[in-house]
Amino acid sequence: MNVDLTTPILPANEAAVAAAARCLAEGGLIGFPTETVYGLGADATNPVAIARLYEAKGRPAFNPLIAHVGDLEAARRIGRFDAPATALAEAFWPGPLTLVLPRTQDCAVADLATAGLDTVAIRVPAHPLARKILRAFGGPVVAPSANLSGHVSPTTAAHVHSDLAGRIDLIVDGGAVAVGVESTIVGCFETPMLLRPGGLPRGEIERVLDRPLMRPPNDPAGDTSQPLAPGMLASHYAPRTPVRLNAVSVEAGEALLAFGNGVAAGIDATTVTMNLSKRGDLNEAAAHLFGYLRALDATRARAIAVMAVPHHGLGEAINDRLRRAAMGRE
Ligand code: TXA
Ligand code: MG
């Protein structure tokens, strides 16, 4: 295994897919692209590899991981699907949707990966490289976002490298991701519940279920003790720079994260500005969100002022991540 400061970034080709699958089989850690964000993958059945993964991310071990599989058939080996879960899987997999289901009796996912819960989070990613790696490896792969715990999620191989070089074995470069925010997580309980807004808009899920998704009993953003989706810590997505939401003007020393073609008051020649989507397209904004937060964080501005983003479609996920970014880190 190659764990030094020169963690290689492999170009996307068959050799990289084979190297990634071999690395997983040997208990190694890989950075790889999914359509939502880059993942940090480990063999889901290997507790030693998973322990290494938690260590590499600096992640609290009570925070369970998503098992990535190649198709619905593989998903059925680890999770028990009721009718609504099957309908969602058939409608949206492969794609940016994670289902939380009861574990099967012989579920091979290690207890460490599910943090001892009797449920398991499962996703079939759509990115062609992720699919090839899963096929070549042949088993479930747990993969949190490939960033240090508490940092902004990575949307390019370079982001993964800047957080995790020297801590993981290799990174497969699939270019910038298409979606840009993590998968939507639905808990398939008695009544389906939206555990995390994400890359699949709520409305599309509710159309298939023909009912509204329930909200978790505690707003996870406000409760970091025992949240239902335990990874939804309030400060999960925080840059180092303070973030100020719903800005209509820019103050001295602030950088601006803009949206749409409106103009914030107070901008001058020294204001660093990045626009999530000048034409007000929420999908484009999601794809840019984490990269722009990282870039503005690196400017050492006093704060990042963020203009309001509408709440429909992917706006729900974008606003969720921005709210967490604004809460700062513990
Ligand atoms: O788009 C994504 O989902 C990306 C890519 C790499 O697939 N992965 C990702 O993983 O965002 P992560 O570890 O950053 O977020 C996983 C979330 C956490 O909030 C965790 O608490 C929740 O899934 N989760 C995992 N298993 C769960 C379970 N059994 N019950 C409730 N929540 C669960
Ligand atoms: Mg994450």
Short mmCIF file of N, CA and C and ligand atoms in Angstrom, two decimals, residues 37 57 59 63 144-154 182 196 231 236-237, ligand 2:
data_model
loop_
_atom_site.label_atom_id
_atom_site.label_comp_id
_atom_site.label_asym_id
_atom_site.label_seq_id
_atom_site.Cartn_x
_atom_site.Cartn_y
_atom_site.Cartn_z
N VAL A 37 -20.49 13.59 -5.25
CA VAL A 37 -19.21 14.13 -4.77
C VAL A 37 -18.21 12.98 -4.84
N LYS A 57 -10.16 9.97 7.67
CA LYS A 57 -11.06 11.12 7.60
C LYS A 57 -11.06 11.95 8.88
N ARG A 59 -12.93 11.00 11.31
CA ARG A 59 -14.38 11.00 11.49
C ARG A 59 -14.77 10.31 12.78
N ASN A 63 -20.56 7.68 13.38
CA ASN A 63 -21.17 8.19 12.16
C ASN A 63 -21.17 7.12 11.08
N PRO A 144 -17.79 7.42 2.47
CA PRO A 144 -18.21 8.77 2.84
C PRO A 144 -17.60 9.74 1.82
N SER A 145 -18.00 10.99 1.87
CA SER A 145 -17.36 11.97 1.03
C SER A 145 -15.87 12.01 1.38
N ALA A 146 -15.02 12.21 0.35
CA ALA A 146 -13.56 12.05 0.51
C ALA A 146 -12.90 13.33 0.99
N ASN A 147 -13.39 13.86 2.10
CA ASN A 147 -12.80 15.06 2.71
C ASN A 147 -12.46 14.74 4.16
N LEU A 148 -11.62 15.56 4.76
CA LEU A 148 -11.42 15.45 6.20
C LEU A 148 -12.74 15.78 6.89
N SER A 149 -13.02 15.10 7.98
CA SER A 149 -14.27 15.31 8.71
C SER A 149 -14.43 16.80 9.03
N GLY A 150 -15.61 17.32 8.74
CA GLY A 150 -15.87 18.74 9.03
C GLY A 150 -15.59 19.66 7.86
N HIS A 151 -14.80 19.18 6.88
CA HIS A 151 -14.51 20.04 5.72
C HIS A 151 -15.62 19.95 4.68
N VAL A 152 -15.51 20.85 3.70
CA VAL A 152 -16.44 20.86 2.58
C VAL A 152 -16.20 19.63 1.71
N SER A 153 -17.26 19.01 1.18
CA SER A 153 -17.12 17.80 0.36
C SER A 153 -16.36 18.09 -0.93
N PRO A 154 -15.61 17.09 -1.43
CA PRO A 154 -14.78 17.29 -2.63
C PRO A 154 -15.55 17.04 -3.93
N GLU A 182 -24.24 15.95 -2.04
CA GLU A 182 -24.35 14.53 -1.74
C GLU A 182 -25.76 14.01 -2.06
N ARG A 196 -31.85 13.46 4.70
CA ARG A 196 -30.92 14.49 4.23
C ARG A 196 -31.36 14.93 2.85
N GLY A 231 -24.71 11.57 10.70
CA GLY A 231 -23.70 12.42 10.06
C GLY A 231 -24.14 13.84 9.88
N HIS A 236 -21.23 20.14 9.78
CA HIS A 236 -20.63 19.15 8.89
C HIS A 236 -19.92 19.73 7.68
N TYR A 237 -20.38 20.86 7.19
CA TYR A 237 -19.89 21.33 5.90
C TYR A 237 -19.14 22.66 6.01
MG MG B 2 -19.64 13.92 4.10
#
